[in-house]
CSV table of C-alpha atoms in Angstrom, one decimal:
chain,number,residue,atom,x,y,z
G,1,MET,CA,0.0,-0.2,0.0
G,2,ASP,CA,1.5,3.3,-1.1
G,3,ARG,CA,1.4,6.4,0.9
G,4,LEU,CA,-1.7,7.9,-0.6
G,5,GLU,CA,-3.5,4.6,-0.3
G,6,LEU,CA,-2.7,4.4,3.2
G,7,ILE,CA,-4.0,7.9,4.0
G,8,LYS,CA,-7.3,7.2,2.1
G,9,ARG,CA,-7.9,3.7,3.7
G,10,ASN,CA,-11.4,3.4,5.3
G,11,VAL,CA,-12.1,7.4,5.2
G,12,GLN,CA,-15.5,8.4,4.2
G,13,GLU,CA,-14.3,11.8,2.8
G,14,ILE,CA,-11.3,13.9,2.2
G,15,VAL,CA,-11.7,17.5,1.7
G,16,THR,CA,-10.1,17.9,-0.8
G,17,GLU,CA,-8.0,15.0,-2.5
G,18,GLU,CA,-6.3,17.5,-4.7
G,19,GLU,CA,-5.2,19.8,-1.8
G,20,LEU,CA,-4.1,16.5,-0.1
G,21,GLU,CA,-1.8,15.4,-3.1
G,22,GLU,CA,-0.3,19.0,-3.3
G,23,LEU,CA,0.4,19.0,0.4
G,24,LEU,CA,2.4,15.7,0.0
G,25,LYS,CA,4.4,17.2,-2.8
G,26,LYS,CA,5.3,20.2,-0.6
G,27,LYS,CA,5.8,18.5,2.7
G,28,ASP,CA,7.6,15.5,3.8
G,29,SER,CA,6.2,15.6,7.5
G,30,PRO,CA,2.8,17.4,7.4
G,31,VAL,CA,1.0,17.9,10.6
G,32,ALA,CA,-2.3,16.1,11.3
G,33,TYR,CA,-4.5,16.3,14.4
G,34,VAL,CA,-7.6,15.2,16.3
G,35,GLY,CA,-9.2,16.7,19.1
G,36,TYR,CA,-10.9,14.3,21.4
G,37,GLU,CA,-13.4,15.9,24.1
G,38,PRO,CA,-12.7,13.9,27.4
G,39,SER,CA,-16.1,12.8,28.3
G,40,GLY,CA,-16.3,9.1,29.5
G,41,LYS,CA,-15.2,5.8,28.3
G,42,ILE,CA,-13.1,5.4,25.1
G,43,HIS,CA,-15.1,3.4,22.6
G,44,LEU,CA,-14.6,2.0,19.1
G,45,GLY,CA,-15.9,5.2,17.6
G,46,HIS,CA,-12.7,7.0,19.1
G,47,VAL,CA,-10.6,4.0,18.2
G,48,LEU,CA,-11.5,4.5,14.5
G,49,THR,CA,-10.1,7.9,14.4
G,50,VAL,CA,-6.9,6.4,16.3
G,51,ASN,CA,-6.6,4.1,13.6
G,52,LYS,CA,-6.5,6.7,10.8
G,53,LEU,CA,-4.0,8.6,13.2
G,54,LEU,CA,-1.7,5.5,13.0
G,55,ASP,CA,-2.1,5.3,9.2
G,56,LEU,CA,-1.1,8.9,8.9
G,57,GLN,CA,1.9,8.2,11.4
G,58,ASN,CA,3.0,5.3,9.1
G,59,ALA,CA,2.6,7.7,6.2
G,60,GLY,CA,5.1,10.1,7.6
G,61,PHE,CA,2.9,12.7,9.2
G,62,GLN,CA,3.6,14.4,12.5
G,63,ILE,CA,0.6,13.7,15.0
G,64,THR,CA,-0.9,16.0,17.4
G,65,VAL,CA,-3.5,14.8,19.7
G,66,LEU,CA,-5.6,17.4,21.5
G,67,LEU,CA,-7.0,16.4,24.7
G,68,ALA,CA,-9.8,19.1,24.8
G,69,ASP,CA,-10.5,19.5,28.5
G,70,VAL,CA,-12.1,23.1,28.2
G,71,HIS,CA,-14.3,21.9,25.4
G,72,ALA,CA,-15.7,19.2,27.3
G,73,TYR,CA,-16.4,21.6,30.3
G,74,LEU,CA,-18.2,23.9,27.9
G,75,ASN,CA,-20.1,20.9,26.4
G,76,GLN,CA,-21.4,20.1,30.1
G,77,LYS,CA,-19.2,16.9,30.4
G,78,GLY,CA,-18.2,17.7,34.0
G,79,THR,CA,-16.0,20.1,36.2
G,80,LEU,CA,-12.6,21.2,34.7
G,81,GLU,CA,-11.0,18.8,37.2
G,82,GLU,CA,-12.9,15.8,36.4
G,83,VAL,CA,-12.5,16.3,32.6
G,84,ARG,CA,-8.7,16.7,33.1
G,85,LYS,CA,-8.7,13.5,35.0
G,86,THR,CA,-10.7,11.8,32.0
G,87,ALA,CA,-8.1,13.4,29.6
G,88,ASP,CA,-5.1,11.6,31.1
G,89,TYR,CA,-7.0,8.3,31.0
G,90,ASN,CA,-7.8,9.1,27.2
G,91,ARG,CA,-3.9,9.7,26.6
G,92,ASP,CA,-3.0,6.3,28.2
G,93,CYS,CA,-5.6,4.5,26.0
G,94,PHE,CA,-4.5,6.2,22.9
G,95,ILE,CA,-0.9,5.1,23.6
G,96,ALA,CA,-1.8,1.6,24.5
G,97,LEU,CA,-3.8,1.5,21.1
G,98,GLY,CA,-0.7,1.9,19.2
G,99,LEU,CA,0.2,5.8,18.9
G,100,ASP,CA,3.9,6.0,19.5
G,101,PRO,CA,4.3,8.5,22.6
G,102,GLU,CA,7.7,9.5,21.2
G,103,LYS,CA,6.3,10.7,17.8
G,104,THR,CA,3.0,12.0,19.1
G,105,LYS,CA,2.4,15.3,20.7
G,106,PHE,CA,-0.3,15.4,23.4
G,107,VAL,CA,-1.7,18.8,24.1
G,108,TYR,CA,-4.2,19.9,26.8
G,109,GLY,CA,-6.7,22.5,25.8
G,110,SER,CA,-6.3,24.2,29.2
G,111,ASP,CA,-2.4,24.6,28.4
G,112,PHE,CA,-3.0,27.2,25.6
G,113,GLN,CA,-6.8,28.0,25.3
G,114,LEU,CA,-7.0,30.5,28.0
G,115,THR,CA,-4.2,32.9,26.7
G,116,SER,CA,-5.0,36.2,25.4
G,117,GLU,CA,-3.7,35.5,21.8
G,118,TYR,CA,-6.0,32.6,21.6
G,119,MET,CA,-9.2,34.4,23.1
G,120,LEU,CA,-8.8,37.2,20.8
G,121,ASN,CA,-8.8,35.1,17.8
G,122,VAL,CA,-11.9,33.2,19.0
G,123,LEU,CA,-13.6,36.5,19.5
G,124,LYS,CA,-12.7,37.6,15.9
G,125,LEU,CA,-13.8,34.5,14.4
G,126,THR,CA,-17.2,34.9,16.2
G,127,THR,CA,-17.6,38.1,14.2
G,128,THR,CA,-17.5,36.1,10.9
G,129,ALA,CA,-20.1,33.3,11.7
G,130,SER,CA,-24.0,33.7,12.4
G,131,LEU,CA,-25.6,32.3,15.5
G,132,ASN,CA,-27.5,29.7,13.3
G,133,ARG,CA,-24.3,28.4,11.7
G,134,ALA,CA,-22.6,28.0,15.0
G,135,ARG,CA,-25.6,26.1,16.3
G,136,ARG,CA,-25.9,24.0,13.1
G,137,SER,CA,-22.1,23.0,13.4
G,138,MET,CA,-22.7,21.6,16.9
G,139,ASP,CA,-25.9,19.6,16.1
G,140,GLU,CA,-24.0,16.3,15.8
G,141,VAL,CA,-21.7,16.7,18.8
G,142,GLY,CA,-23.5,18.9,21.2
G,143,ARG,CA,-25.2,17.8,24.4
G,144,LYS,CA,-28.7,18.9,25.0
G,145,MET,CA,-29.0,20.8,21.8
G,146,ASP,CA,-32.7,21.4,22.1
G,147,ASP,CA,-31.7,24.0,24.8
G,148,PRO,CA,-28.1,24.9,24.0
G,149,LYS,CA,-25.9,27.2,26.2
G,150,VAL,CA,-23.9,30.1,25.0
G,151,SER,CA,-20.8,28.0,25.8
G,152,GLN,CA,-21.8,25.5,23.2
G,153,MET,CA,-21.9,28.2,20.4
G,154,VAL,CA,-18.3,29.2,21.4
G,155,TYR,CA,-17.2,25.7,21.0
G,156,PRO,CA,-16.9,25.4,17.1
G,157,MET,CA,-15.1,28.8,17.2
G,158,MET,CA,-12.7,27.3,19.6
G,159,GLN,CA,-12.2,24.1,17.6
G,160,ALA,CA,-11.2,26.4,14.6
G,161,ILE,CA,-8.8,28.3,16.5
G,162,ASP,CA,-7.2,25.2,17.8
G,163,ILE,CA,-6.5,24.1,14.2
G,164,ALA,CA,-4.8,27.4,13.6
G,165,LEU,CA,-2.7,27.8,16.6
G,166,LEU,CA,-1.6,24.0,16.7
G,167,GLY,CA,-0.1,24.5,13.3
G,168,VAL,CA,-2.3,21.9,11.7
G,169,ASP,CA,-2.3,20.9,8.1
G,170,VAL,CA,-5.0,18.1,8.2
G,171,ALA,CA,-7.7,17.9,10.7
G,172,VAL,CA,-9.1,14.3,11.2
G,173,GLY,CA,-12.4,13.6,12.8
G,174,GLY,CA,-15.7,11.6,12.5
G,175,ILE,CA,-18.1,12.8,9.8
G,176,ASP,CA,-20.0,14.3,12.5
G,177,GLN,CA,-17.2,17.0,12.7
G,178,ARG,CA,-17.8,18.0,9.2
G,179,LYS,CA,-19.6,21.2,9.8
G,180,ILE,CA,-17.2,22.3,12.5
G,181,HIS,CA,-14.3,21.6,10.1
G,182,MET,CA,-16.0,23.5,7.2
G,183,LEU,CA,-16.5,26.5,9.4
G,184,ALA,CA,-12.8,26.5,10.2
G,185,ARG,CA,-12.0,26.2,6.6
G,186,GLU,CA,-14.1,29.1,5.4
G,187,GLY,CA,-13.3,31.2,8.4
G,188,LEU,CA,-9.7,30.9,9.2
G,189,PRO,CA,-8.4,32.6,6.1
G,190,ALA,CA,-10.0,35.8,6.9
G,191,LEU,CA,-8.0,35.9,10.3
G,192,GLY,CA,-4.8,35.3,8.4
G,193,PHE,CA,-4.4,31.5,8.9
G,194,LYS,CA,-4.5,28.8,6.3
G,195,SER,CA,-7.3,26.7,5.6
G,196,PRO,CA,-7.0,23.1,6.7
G,197,LEU,CA,-7.5,19.9,4.7
G,198,CYS,CA,-10.0,17.6,6.4
G,199,ILE,CA,-10.2,13.9,6.6
G,200,HIS,CA,-13.4,12.2,7.9
G,201,THR,CA,-14.1,8.8,9.2
G,202,PRO,CA,-17.5,7.2,9.1
G,203,ILE,CA,-19.9,6.7,12.0
G,204,LEU,CA,-20.0,2.9,12.8
G,205,LEU,CA,-23.1,0.9,13.6
G,206,GLY,CA,-23.7,-0.4,17.1
G,207,LEU,CA,-23.5,-4.0,17.7
G,208,ASP,CA,-27.3,-4.4,17.2
G,209,GLY,CA,-27.0,-2.9,13.9
G,210,LYS,CA,-28.7,0.5,15.1
G,211,LYS,CA,-27.2,3.8,16.0
G,212,MET,CA,-24.3,3.6,18.5
G,213,SER,CA,-25.7,4.8,21.8
G,214,SER,CA,-24.5,4.7,25.3
G,215,SER,CA,-28.1,4.2,26.5
G,216,SER,CA,-28.4,1.1,24.4
G,217,ASP,CA,-25.0,-0.5,25.6
G,218,ASN,CA,-24.5,-1.4,21.9
G,219,PHE,CA,-20.8,-0.5,21.7
G,220,ILE,CA,-17.4,-1.9,22.8
G,221,SER,CA,-15.4,0.1,25.1
G,222,VAL,CA,-11.5,-0.3,25.3
G,223,ASP,CA,-11.8,-1.2,29.0
G,224,ASP,CA,-14.3,-3.9,28.4
G,225,SER,CA,-13.1,-7.4,29.7
G,226,LYS,CA,-12.6,-10.3,27.6
G,227,GLU,CA,-15.7,-11.8,29.1
G,228,GLU,CA,-17.7,-8.7,28.4
G,229,ILE,CA,-16.5,-8.6,24.7
G,230,ASP,CA,-17.3,-12.3,24.2
G,231,GLN,CA,-20.8,-11.9,25.6
G,232,LYS,CA,-21.5,-8.7,23.6
G,233,MET,CA,-20.4,-10.6,20.3
G,234,LYS,CA,-22.6,-13.5,20.9
G,235,LYS,CA,-25.7,-11.3,21.1
G,236,ALA,CA,-24.5,-9.0,18.1
G,237,PHE,CA,-26.6,-8.5,15.0
G,238,CYS,CA,-25.1,-10.4,12.2
G,239,PRO,CA,-27.3,-11.9,9.5
G,240,ALA,CA,-25.9,-14.8,7.5
G,241,GLY,CA,-24.3,-13.5,4.1
G,242,GLN,CA,-25.4,-9.9,4.7
G,243,VAL,CA,-22.3,-7.7,3.7
G,244,THR,CA,-23.7,-4.3,4.2
G,245,GLU,CA,-24.9,-2.8,7.4
G,246,ASN,CA,-23.3,-5.6,9.3
G,247,PRO,CA,-21.5,-4.4,12.5
G,248,MET,CA,-19.3,-7.7,12.7
G,249,LEU,CA,-18.0,-7.0,9.2
G,250,GLU,CA,-17.5,-3.4,10.0
G,251,LEU,CA,-15.2,-4.5,13.0
G,252,PHE,CA,-13.1,-6.5,10.5
G,253,ARG,CA,-13.0,-3.6,7.9
G,254,TYR,CA,-12.1,-0.7,10.4
G,255,HIS,CA,-10.4,-2.3,13.2
G,256,ILE,CA,-9.0,-5.8,12.5
G,257,CYS,CA,-8.1,-6.1,8.9
G,258,PRO,CA,-5.8,-2.9,9.0
G,259,ARG,CA,-3.8,-4.5,11.9
G,260,TYR,CA,-3.6,-8.0,10.8
G,261,GLU,CA,-2.8,-9.4,7.1
G,262,GLU,CA,-4.4,-12.8,7.9
G,263,ILE,CA,-7.4,-13.4,9.7
G,264,THR,CA,-7.7,-17.0,11.0
G,265,PHE,CA,-11.3,-18.4,11.9
G,266,GLU,CA,-10.9,-21.4,14.2
G,267,ARG,CA,-13.3,-24.2,13.5
G,268,PRO,CA,-13.7,-27.8,14.2
G,269,GLU,CA,-13.0,-30.3,11.4
G,270,LYS,CA,-16.6,-31.4,11.1
G,271,TYR,CA,-17.3,-27.8,10.1
G,272,GLY,CA,-14.6,-27.4,7.5
G,273,GLY,CA,-11.5,-26.8,9.9
G,274,ASP,CA,-9.7,-23.4,10.2
G,275,LEU,CA,-10.5,-20.8,7.6
G,276,VAL,CA,-7.8,-18.3,6.7
G,277,CYS,CA,-8.7,-14.8,5.0
G,278,ARG,CA,-6.0,-12.7,3.6
G,279,GLY,CA,-7.6,-9.3,3.8
G,280,TYR,CA,-11.1,-7.9,4.0
G,281,GLU,CA,-12.1,-8.5,0.3
G,282,GLU,CA,-11.5,-12.2,0.8
G,283,LEU,CA,-13.5,-12.2,4.0
G,284,ILE,CA,-16.5,-10.6,2.4
G,285,LYS,CA,-16.3,-13.0,-0.5
G,286,VAL,CA,-16.4,-16.2,1.9
G,287,PHE,CA,-19.1,-14.7,4.2
G,288,SER,CA,-21.4,-13.7,1.4
G,289,GLU,CA,-21.1,-17.3,-0.3
G,290,GLY,CA,-21.8,-18.9,3.0
G,291,GLN,CA,-18.4,-20.4,3.5
G,292,LEU,CA,-18.4,-18.8,7.0
G,293,HIS,CA,-21.1,-19.1,9.6
G,294,PRO,CA,-22.2,-15.8,11.4
G,295,MET,CA,-21.0,-17.6,14.8
G,296,ASP,CA,-17.7,-18.3,13.5
G,297,LEU,CA,-17.5,-14.6,12.4
G,298,LYS,CA,-18.5,-13.5,15.7
G,299,LYS,CA,-16.1,-15.7,17.6
G,300,GLY,CA,-13.3,-14.5,15.3
G,301,ALA,CA,-14.2,-10.8,15.9
G,302,ALA,CA,-14.3,-11.5,19.6
G,303,LYS,CA,-10.7,-13.0,19.5
G,304,TYR,CA,-9.0,-10.1,17.5
G,305,MET,CA,-10.8,-7.4,19.3
G,306,ASN,CA,-9.7,-9.1,22.6
G,307,MET,CA,-6.0,-9.0,21.1
G,308,ILE,CA,-6.3,-5.5,20.0
G,309,LEU,CA,-7.6,-4.2,23.5
G,310,GLU,CA,-5.3,-6.3,25.6
G,311,PRO,CA,-2.6,-3.8,25.6
G,312,VAL,CA,-5.4,-1.3,27.0
G,313,ARG,CA,-6.3,-3.6,29.7
G,314,LYS,CA,-2.7,-3.9,30.8
G,315,VAL,CA,-2.2,-0.2,31.1
G,316,LEU,CA,-5.5,0.3,33.1
G,317,LYS,CA,-5.0,-2.8,35.0
G,318,ILE,CA,-8.0,-4.6,33.8
G,319,ASN,CA,-8.1,-8.5,33.9
Protein backbone atom coordinates (compact mmCIF):
# COMPACT_ATOMS: atom_id res chain seq x y z
CA MET A 1 0.00 0.00 0.00
CA ASP A 2 1.56 3.32 -1.05
CA ARG A 3 1.47 6.51 0.98
CA LEU A 4 -1.69 7.96 -0.58
CA GLU A 5 -3.57 4.65 -0.35
CA LEU A 6 -2.67 4.40 3.34
CA ILE A 7 -3.98 7.91 4.00
CA LYS A 8 -7.24 7.25 2.12
CA ARG A 9 -7.91 3.81 3.62
CA ASN A 10 -11.30 3.53 5.34
CA VAL A 11 -12.14 7.23 5.16
CA GLN A 12 -15.56 8.56 4.19
CA GLU A 13 -14.39 11.88 2.82
CA ILE A 14 -11.30 13.98 2.14
CA VAL A 15 -11.73 17.73 1.70
CA THR A 16 -10.08 17.86 -0.75
CA GLU A 17 -8.07 15.08 -2.39
CA GLU A 18 -6.43 17.56 -4.75
CA GLU A 19 -5.18 19.62 -1.81
CA LEU A 20 -3.91 16.47 -0.11
CA GLU A 21 -1.87 15.44 -3.14
CA GLU A 22 -0.40 18.95 -3.34
CA LEU A 23 0.44 18.91 0.38
CA LEU A 24 2.30 15.60 0.04
CA LYS A 25 4.41 17.10 -2.76
CA LYS A 26 5.33 20.13 -0.64
CA LYS A 27 5.87 18.56 2.79
CA ASP A 28 7.57 15.34 3.84
CA SER A 29 6.09 15.50 7.37
CA PRO A 30 2.78 17.39 7.44
CA VAL A 31 0.94 17.81 10.74
CA ALA A 32 -2.36 16.00 11.33
CA TYR A 33 -4.48 16.35 14.43
CA VAL A 34 -7.57 15.04 16.16
CA GLY A 35 -9.25 16.76 19.07
CA TYR A 36 -10.83 14.43 21.62
CA GLU A 37 -13.33 15.75 24.12
CA PRO A 38 -12.65 13.87 27.38
CA SER A 39 -16.14 12.73 28.29
CA GLY A 40 -16.22 9.17 29.50
CA LYS A 41 -15.14 5.80 28.20
CA ILE A 42 -13.17 5.39 24.99
CA HIS A 43 -15.20 3.26 22.58
CA LEU A 44 -14.61 1.97 19.06
CA GLY A 45 -15.89 5.19 17.54
CA HIS A 46 -12.88 6.93 19.06
CA VAL A 47 -10.60 4.05 18.09
CA LEU A 48 -11.60 4.51 14.43
CA THR A 49 -9.94 7.93 14.37
CA VAL A 50 -6.96 6.55 16.31
CA ASN A 51 -6.61 3.94 13.55
CA LYS A 52 -6.51 6.76 11.00
CA LEU A 53 -3.85 8.58 13.04
CA LEU A 54 -1.81 5.35 12.97
CA ASP A 55 -2.15 5.26 9.17
CA LEU A 56 -1.05 8.89 8.95
CA GLN A 57 1.84 8.30 11.35
CA ASN A 58 2.98 5.40 9.16
CA ALA A 59 2.61 7.68 6.12
CA GLY A 60 5.11 10.14 7.61
CA PHE A 61 2.78 12.63 9.28
CA GLN A 62 3.52 14.32 12.57
CA ILE A 63 0.59 13.66 14.90
CA THR A 64 -0.91 16.06 17.42
CA VAL A 65 -3.65 14.87 19.78
CA LEU A 66 -5.63 17.60 21.49
CA LEU A 67 -7.08 16.49 24.80
CA ALA A 68 -9.83 19.09 24.77
CA ASP A 69 -10.60 19.50 28.46
CA VAL A 70 -11.97 23.05 28.10
CA HIS A 71 -14.24 21.96 25.25
CA ALA A 72 -15.61 19.15 27.41
CA TYR A 73 -16.32 21.61 30.20
CA LEU A 74 -18.16 23.96 27.81
CA ASN A 75 -20.17 21.00 26.47
CA GLN A 76 -21.37 20.17 30.01
CA LYS A 77 -19.28 17.00 30.45
CA GLY A 78 -18.11 17.75 34.01
CA THR A 79 -15.96 20.12 36.03
CA LEU A 80 -12.54 21.12 34.73
CA GLU A 81 -10.94 18.83 37.33
CA GLU A 82 -13.11 15.89 36.28
CA VAL A 83 -12.49 16.28 32.56
CA ARG A 84 -8.72 16.73 33.10
CA LYS A 85 -8.64 13.37 34.90
CA THR A 86 -10.57 11.81 32.01
CA ALA A 87 -8.11 13.40 29.56
CA ASP A 88 -5.22 11.60 31.27
CA TYR A 89 -7.13 8.31 30.95
CA ASN A 90 -7.74 9.05 27.24
CA ARG A 91 -4.03 9.67 26.62
CA ASP A 92 -3.03 6.37 28.21
CA CYS A 93 -5.61 4.49 26.14
CA PHE A 94 -4.46 6.06 22.86
CA ILE A 95 -0.84 5.12 23.52
CA ALA A 96 -1.87 1.55 24.40
CA LEU A 97 -3.78 1.36 21.09
CA GLY A 98 -0.56 1.97 19.19
CA LEU A 99 0.22 5.69 18.94
CA ASP A 100 3.96 6.14 19.40
CA PRO A 101 4.44 8.38 22.47
CA GLU A 102 7.80 9.51 21.08
CA LYS A 103 6.22 10.68 17.81
CA THR A 104 2.84 11.89 19.09
CA LYS A 105 2.38 15.32 20.63
CA PHE A 106 -0.32 15.35 23.31
CA VAL A 107 -1.66 18.80 24.14
CA TYR A 108 -4.20 19.76 26.81
CA GLY A 109 -6.61 22.46 25.72
CA SER A 110 -6.23 24.27 29.03
CA ASP A 111 -2.49 24.65 28.36
CA PHE A 112 -3.07 27.21 25.58
CA GLN A 113 -6.78 28.00 25.22
CA LEU A 114 -6.84 30.50 28.11
CA THR A 115 -4.18 32.84 26.69
CA SER A 116 -5.00 36.33 25.44
CA GLU A 117 -3.84 35.50 21.88
CA TYR A 118 -6.13 32.50 21.73
CA MET A 119 -9.17 34.26 23.14
CA LEU A 120 -8.75 37.28 20.89
CA ASN A 121 -8.73 35.03 17.82
CA VAL A 122 -11.83 33.21 19.07
CA LEU A 123 -13.61 36.54 19.51
CA LYS A 124 -12.53 37.66 16.03
CA LEU A 125 -13.93 34.45 14.53
CA THR A 126 -17.26 34.94 16.31
CA THR A 127 -17.74 38.12 14.28
CA THR A 128 -17.62 36.14 11.02
CA ALA A 129 -20.18 33.40 11.76
CA SER A 130 -23.91 33.65 12.36
CA LEU A 131 -25.56 32.20 15.44
CA ASN A 132 -27.47 29.76 13.23
CA ARG A 133 -24.22 28.59 11.61
CA ALA A 134 -22.61 28.01 14.99
CA ARG A 135 -25.63 26.09 16.24
CA ARG A 136 -25.87 23.91 13.13
CA SER A 137 -22.19 23.02 13.42
CA MET A 138 -22.89 21.62 16.89
CA ASP A 139 -25.98 19.58 15.97
CA GLU A 140 -24.08 16.29 15.71
CA VAL A 141 -21.69 16.71 18.64
CA GLY A 142 -23.41 18.90 21.22
CA ARG A 143 -25.18 17.77 24.38
CA LYS A 144 -28.77 18.96 25.07
CA MET A 145 -28.93 20.92 21.81
CA ASP A 146 -32.68 21.40 22.17
CA ASP A 147 -31.75 24.07 24.73
CA PRO A 148 -28.10 24.95 24.04
CA LYS A 149 -25.93 27.09 26.26
CA VAL A 150 -23.98 30.08 24.93
CA SER A 151 -20.80 28.12 25.69
CA GLN A 152 -21.79 25.56 23.06
CA MET A 153 -21.93 28.30 20.42
CA VAL A 154 -18.36 29.27 21.30
CA TYR A 155 -17.24 25.62 21.07
CA PRO A 156 -16.90 25.43 17.24
CA MET A 157 -15.09 28.78 17.16
CA MET A 158 -12.56 27.40 19.62
CA GLN A 159 -12.12 24.24 17.57
CA ALA A 160 -11.28 26.32 14.51
CA ILE A 161 -8.70 28.36 16.45
CA ASP A 162 -7.24 25.12 17.83
CA ILE A 163 -6.51 24.11 14.24
CA ALA A 164 -4.90 27.48 13.53
CA LEU A 165 -2.69 27.79 16.61
CA LEU A 166 -1.60 24.14 16.66
CA GLY A 167 -0.14 24.59 13.17
CA VAL A 168 -2.31 21.85 11.68
CA ASP A 169 -2.21 20.88 7.99
CA VAL A 170 -4.90 18.19 8.25
CA ALA A 171 -7.83 18.02 10.65
CA VAL A 172 -9.06 14.46 11.26
CA GLY A 173 -12.40 13.52 12.78
CA GLY A 174 -15.60 11.56 12.38
CA ILE A 175 -18.02 12.73 9.73
CA ASP A 176 -20.06 14.27 12.58
CA GLN A 177 -17.28 16.90 12.80
CA ARG A 178 -17.78 18.01 9.20
CA LYS A 179 -19.79 21.18 9.86
CA ILE A 180 -17.26 22.42 12.40
CA HIS A 181 -14.38 21.67 10.06
CA MET A 182 -16.10 23.51 7.21
CA LEU A 183 -16.56 26.52 9.47
CA ALA A 184 -12.80 26.43 10.10
CA ARG A 185 -11.97 26.08 6.40
CA GLU A 186 -14.12 29.06 5.52
CA GLY A 187 -13.42 31.28 8.52
CA LEU A 188 -9.70 30.96 9.23
CA PRO A 189 -8.32 32.63 6.07
CA ALA A 190 -10.08 35.90 7.01
CA LEU A 191 -8.01 35.89 10.22
CA GLY A 192 -4.76 35.30 8.35
CA PHE A 193 -4.53 31.55 8.93
CA LYS A 194 -4.38 28.77 6.34
CA SER A 195 -7.41 26.65 5.57
CA PRO A 196 -6.98 23.05 6.78
CA LEU A 197 -7.51 19.89 4.80
CA CYS A 198 -10.05 17.58 6.42
CA ILE A 199 -10.19 13.80 6.64
CA HIS A 200 -13.46 12.33 7.89
CA THR A 201 -14.05 8.78 9.06
CA PRO A 202 -17.50 7.12 8.98
CA ILE A 203 -19.84 6.65 11.91
CA LEU A 204 -19.99 2.95 12.82
CA LEU A 205 -23.09 0.92 13.59
CA GLY A 206 -23.76 -0.27 17.09
CA LEU A 207 -23.46 -3.99 17.75
CA ASP A 208 -27.24 -4.34 17.41
CA GLY A 209 -27.18 -2.86 13.90
CA LYS A 210 -28.66 0.44 15.09
CA LYS A 211 -27.16 3.81 15.91
CA MET A 212 -24.40 3.49 18.49
CA SER A 213 -25.64 4.81 21.83
CA SER A 214 -24.44 4.68 25.42
CA SER A 215 -28.04 4.24 26.57
CA SER A 216 -28.39 1.14 24.40
CA ASP A 217 -25.05 -0.33 25.52
CA ASN A 218 -24.49 -1.45 21.93
CA PHE A 219 -20.82 -0.57 21.70
CA ILE A 220 -17.43 -1.88 22.78
CA SER A 221 -15.36 0.18 25.21
CA VAL A 222 -11.61 -0.20 25.29
CA ASP A 223 -11.80 -1.18 28.94
CA ASP A 224 -14.33 -3.97 28.42
CA SER A 225 -13.08 -7.28 29.80
CA LYS A 226 -12.55 -10.33 27.59
CA GLU A 227 -15.70 -11.87 29.05
CA GLU A 228 -17.74 -8.74 28.33
CA ILE A 229 -16.59 -8.62 24.73
CA ASP A 230 -17.27 -12.33 24.21
CA GLN A 231 -20.79 -11.86 25.57
CA LYS A 232 -21.46 -8.75 23.48
CA MET A 233 -20.34 -10.55 20.32
CA LYS A 234 -22.66 -13.48 20.96
CA LYS A 235 -25.65 -11.13 21.04
CA ALA A 236 -24.51 -8.94 18.12
CA PHE A 237 -26.55 -8.46 14.95
CA CYS A 238 -25.03 -10.52 12.14
CA PRO A 239 -27.38 -11.91 9.44
CA ALA A 240 -25.93 -14.79 7.40
CA GLY A 241 -24.46 -13.61 4.11
CA GLN A 242 -25.31 -9.94 4.66
CA VAL A 243 -22.28 -7.79 3.83
CA THR A 244 -23.84 -4.32 4.16
CA GLU A 245 -24.87 -2.73 7.47
CA ASN A 246 -23.36 -5.66 9.31
CA PRO A 247 -21.59 -4.45 12.49
CA MET A 248 -19.45 -7.59 12.71
CA LEU A 249 -18.01 -6.99 9.26
CA GLU A 250 -17.46 -3.33 10.14
CA LEU A 251 -15.24 -4.48 13.01
CA PHE A 252 -13.10 -6.40 10.54
CA ARG A 253 -13.01 -3.63 7.95
CA TYR A 254 -12.13 -0.75 10.24
CA HIS A 255 -10.39 -2.30 13.23
CA ILE A 256 -9.08 -5.82 12.61
CA CYS A 257 -7.97 -6.13 8.98
CA PRO A 258 -5.87 -2.91 9.05
CA ARG A 259 -3.81 -4.47 11.87
CA TYR A 260 -3.62 -8.11 10.74
CA GLU A 261 -2.70 -9.25 7.23
CA GLU A 262 -4.25 -12.68 7.81
CA ILE A 263 -7.37 -13.55 9.78
CA THR A 264 -7.80 -17.12 11.02
CA PHE A 265 -11.23 -18.41 11.99
CA GLU A 266 -10.83 -21.44 14.22
CA ARG A 267 -13.41 -24.15 13.48
CA PRO A 268 -13.76 -27.88 14.25
CA GLU A 269 -12.87 -30.23 11.40
CA LYS A 270 -16.53 -31.28 11.06
CA TYR A 271 -17.33 -27.68 10.08
CA GLY A 272 -14.50 -27.41 7.59
CA GLY A 273 -11.55 -26.74 9.88
CA ASP A 274 -9.75 -23.43 10.25
CA LEU A 275 -10.45 -20.81 7.59
CA VAL A 276 -7.82 -18.20 6.72
CA CYS A 277 -8.72 -14.91 5.01
CA ARG A 278 -6.02 -12.69 3.59
CA GLY A 279 -7.65 -9.30 3.69
CA TYR A 280 -11.11 -7.82 3.98
CA GLU A 281 -12.16 -8.49 0.38
CA GLU A 282 -11.54 -12.22 0.79
CA LEU A 283 -13.52 -12.18 4.04
CA ILE A 284 -16.49 -10.50 2.31
CA LYS A 285 -16.39 -13.14 -0.42
CA VAL A 286 -16.40 -16.19 1.86
CA PHE A 287 -19.08 -14.73 4.14
CA SER A 288 -21.40 -13.71 1.31
CA GLU A 289 -21.05 -17.17 -0.25
CA GLY A 290 -21.97 -18.91 3.00
CA GLN A 291 -18.55 -20.45 3.59
CA LEU A 292 -18.33 -18.75 6.98
CA HIS A 293 -21.11 -19.05 9.56
CA PRO A 294 -22.16 -15.88 11.46
CA MET A 295 -21.22 -17.49 14.78
CA ASP A 296 -17.72 -18.22 13.51
CA LEU A 297 -17.46 -14.62 12.31
CA LYS A 298 -18.51 -13.41 15.77
CA LYS A 299 -16.01 -15.67 17.52
CA GLY A 300 -13.26 -14.43 15.22
CA ALA A 301 -14.23 -10.82 15.86
CA ALA A 302 -14.15 -11.40 19.62
CA LYS A 303 -10.72 -13.07 19.41
CA TYR A 304 -9.09 -10.27 17.44
CA MET A 305 -10.77 -7.40 19.29
CA ASN A 306 -9.54 -8.91 22.54
CA MET A 307 -6.03 -9.05 21.08
CA ILE A 308 -6.23 -5.39 20.04
CA LEU A 309 -7.54 -4.26 23.42
CA GLU A 310 -5.28 -6.37 25.62
CA PRO A 311 -2.56 -3.66 25.79
CA VAL A 312 -5.20 -1.19 26.99
CA ARG A 313 -6.30 -3.58 29.73
CA LYS A 314 -2.69 -3.93 30.89
CA VAL A 315 -2.28 -0.15 31.10
CA LEU A 316 -5.57 0.20 32.96
CA LYS A 317 -4.87 -2.95 35.02
CA ILE A 318 -8.07 -4.69 33.92
CA ASN A 319 -8.21 -8.50 33.89
